[in-house]
mmCIF file of C-alpha atoms in Angstrom:
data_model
loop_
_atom_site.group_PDB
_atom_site.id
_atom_site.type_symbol
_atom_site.label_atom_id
_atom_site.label_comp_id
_atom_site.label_asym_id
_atom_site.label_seq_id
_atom_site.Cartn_x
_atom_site.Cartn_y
_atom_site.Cartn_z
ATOM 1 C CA UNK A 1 90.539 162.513 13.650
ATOM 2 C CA UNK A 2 89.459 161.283 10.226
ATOM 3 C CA UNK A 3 91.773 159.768 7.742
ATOM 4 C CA UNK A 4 92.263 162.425 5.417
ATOM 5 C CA UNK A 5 93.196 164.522 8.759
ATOM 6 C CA UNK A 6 95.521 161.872 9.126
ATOM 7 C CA UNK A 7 97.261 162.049 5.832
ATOM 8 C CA UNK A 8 97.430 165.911 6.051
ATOM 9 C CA UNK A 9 98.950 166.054 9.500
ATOM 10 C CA UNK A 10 101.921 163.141 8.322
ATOM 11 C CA UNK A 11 102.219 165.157 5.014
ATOM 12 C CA UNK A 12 103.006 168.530 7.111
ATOM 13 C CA UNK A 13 105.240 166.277 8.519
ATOM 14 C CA UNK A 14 106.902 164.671 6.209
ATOM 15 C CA UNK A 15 106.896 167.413 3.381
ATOM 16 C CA UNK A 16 109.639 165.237 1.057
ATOM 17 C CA UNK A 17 106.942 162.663 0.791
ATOM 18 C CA UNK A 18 104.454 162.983 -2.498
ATOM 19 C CA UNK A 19 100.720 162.669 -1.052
ATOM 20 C CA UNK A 20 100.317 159.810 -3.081
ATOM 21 C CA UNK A 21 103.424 158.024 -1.404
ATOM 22 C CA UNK A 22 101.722 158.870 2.415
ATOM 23 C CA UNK A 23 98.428 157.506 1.296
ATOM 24 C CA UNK A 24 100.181 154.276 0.544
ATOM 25 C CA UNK A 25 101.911 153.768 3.630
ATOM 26 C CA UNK A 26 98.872 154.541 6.183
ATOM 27 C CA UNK A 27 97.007 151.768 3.510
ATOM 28 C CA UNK A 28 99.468 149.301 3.980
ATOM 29 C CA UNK A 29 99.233 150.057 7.706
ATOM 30 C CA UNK A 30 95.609 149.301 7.767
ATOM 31 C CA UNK A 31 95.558 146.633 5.487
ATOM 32 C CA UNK A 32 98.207 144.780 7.310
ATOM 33 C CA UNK A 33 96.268 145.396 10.773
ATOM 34 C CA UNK A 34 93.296 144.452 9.113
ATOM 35 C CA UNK A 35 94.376 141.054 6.866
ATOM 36 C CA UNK A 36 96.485 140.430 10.889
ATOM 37 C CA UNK A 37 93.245 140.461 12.790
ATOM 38 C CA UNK A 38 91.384 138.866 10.062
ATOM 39 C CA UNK A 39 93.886 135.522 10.379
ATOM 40 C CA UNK A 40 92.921 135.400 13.855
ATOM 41 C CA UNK A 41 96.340 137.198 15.062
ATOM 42 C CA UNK A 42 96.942 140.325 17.412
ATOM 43 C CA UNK A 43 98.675 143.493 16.623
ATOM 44 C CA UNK A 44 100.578 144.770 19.521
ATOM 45 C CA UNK A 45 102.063 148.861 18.690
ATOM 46 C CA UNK A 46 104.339 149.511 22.390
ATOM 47 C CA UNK A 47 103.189 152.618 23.895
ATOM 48 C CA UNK A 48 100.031 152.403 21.877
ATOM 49 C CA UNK A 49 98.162 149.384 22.363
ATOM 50 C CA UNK A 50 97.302 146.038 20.855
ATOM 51 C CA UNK A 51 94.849 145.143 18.652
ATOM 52 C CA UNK A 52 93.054 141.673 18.820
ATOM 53 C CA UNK A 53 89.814 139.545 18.189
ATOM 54 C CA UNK A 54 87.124 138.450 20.668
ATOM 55 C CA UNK A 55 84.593 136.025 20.416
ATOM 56 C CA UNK A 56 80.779 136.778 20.273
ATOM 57 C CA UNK A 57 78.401 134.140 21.269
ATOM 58 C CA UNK A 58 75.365 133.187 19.173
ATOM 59 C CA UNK A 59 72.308 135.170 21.166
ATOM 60 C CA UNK A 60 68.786 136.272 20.976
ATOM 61 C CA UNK A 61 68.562 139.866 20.100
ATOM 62 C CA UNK A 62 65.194 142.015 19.721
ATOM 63 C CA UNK A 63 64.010 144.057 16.621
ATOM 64 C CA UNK A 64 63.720 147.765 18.195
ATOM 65 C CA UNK A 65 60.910 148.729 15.541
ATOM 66 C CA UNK A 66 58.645 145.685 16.090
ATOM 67 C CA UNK A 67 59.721 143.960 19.646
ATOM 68 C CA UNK A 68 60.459 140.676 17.083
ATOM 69 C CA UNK A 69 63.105 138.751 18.533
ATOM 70 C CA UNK A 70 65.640 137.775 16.171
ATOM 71 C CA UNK A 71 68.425 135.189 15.750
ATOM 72 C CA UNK A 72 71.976 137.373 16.450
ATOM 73 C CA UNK A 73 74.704 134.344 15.179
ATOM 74 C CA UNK A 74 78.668 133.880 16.369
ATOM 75 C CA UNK A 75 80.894 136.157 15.100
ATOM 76 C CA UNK A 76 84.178 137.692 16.037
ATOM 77 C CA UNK A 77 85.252 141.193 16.859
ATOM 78 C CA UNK A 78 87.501 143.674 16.788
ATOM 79 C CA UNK A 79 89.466 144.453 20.199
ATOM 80 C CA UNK A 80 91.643 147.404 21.272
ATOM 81 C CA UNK A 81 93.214 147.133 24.672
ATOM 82 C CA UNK A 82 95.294 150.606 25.218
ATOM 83 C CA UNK A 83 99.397 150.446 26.072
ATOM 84 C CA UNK A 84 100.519 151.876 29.575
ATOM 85 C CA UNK A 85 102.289 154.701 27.958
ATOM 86 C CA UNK A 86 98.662 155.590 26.490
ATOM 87 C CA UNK A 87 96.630 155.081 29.162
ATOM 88 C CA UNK A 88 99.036 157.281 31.083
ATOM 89 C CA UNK A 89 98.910 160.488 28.616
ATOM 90 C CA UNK A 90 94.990 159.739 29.011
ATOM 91 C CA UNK A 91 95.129 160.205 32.494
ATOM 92 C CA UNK A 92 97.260 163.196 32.637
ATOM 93 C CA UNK A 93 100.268 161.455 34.456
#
């Protein structure tokens, strides 16, 4: 699902709402996962999942086109670790 199959599907949903009002709220949503993760927090949605940051270590990486190995720094990324109600509708249980 992309988001503009997103806002569709909570529009037919929620036909009261303007389009413009349901594009707000699934921004705010992001934004305040985002800006969460960002601050070095963790989002936790029950049933869902939670979202959090890991920790990359500074490596050595290769250049695929030229075999050139190439300085990869530190950095931190995103994490998505799924709830036990979702891993169970995953599994068919």
């Amino acid at each position: 699902m992309i988001r503009s199959e997103l806002l569709q599907a909570l529009h037919k949903d929620n036909p009261e709402l303007r389009a413009e009002e349901i594009e707000q709220v699934v921004d705010i949503f992001f934004d305040e996962i985002s800006q969460r993760l960002a601050e070095g927090g963790r989002v936790e949605l029950r049933g869902f999942g939670a979202f959090s940051t890991r920790e990359r270590e500074a490596r050595q990486g290769r250049n695929p086109r030229t075999g050139e190995a190439v300085s990869v720094p530190a950095k931190r990324v995103p994490y998505f670790k799924a709830g036990k109600e979702m891993r169970r509708r995953l599994n068919g249980e």
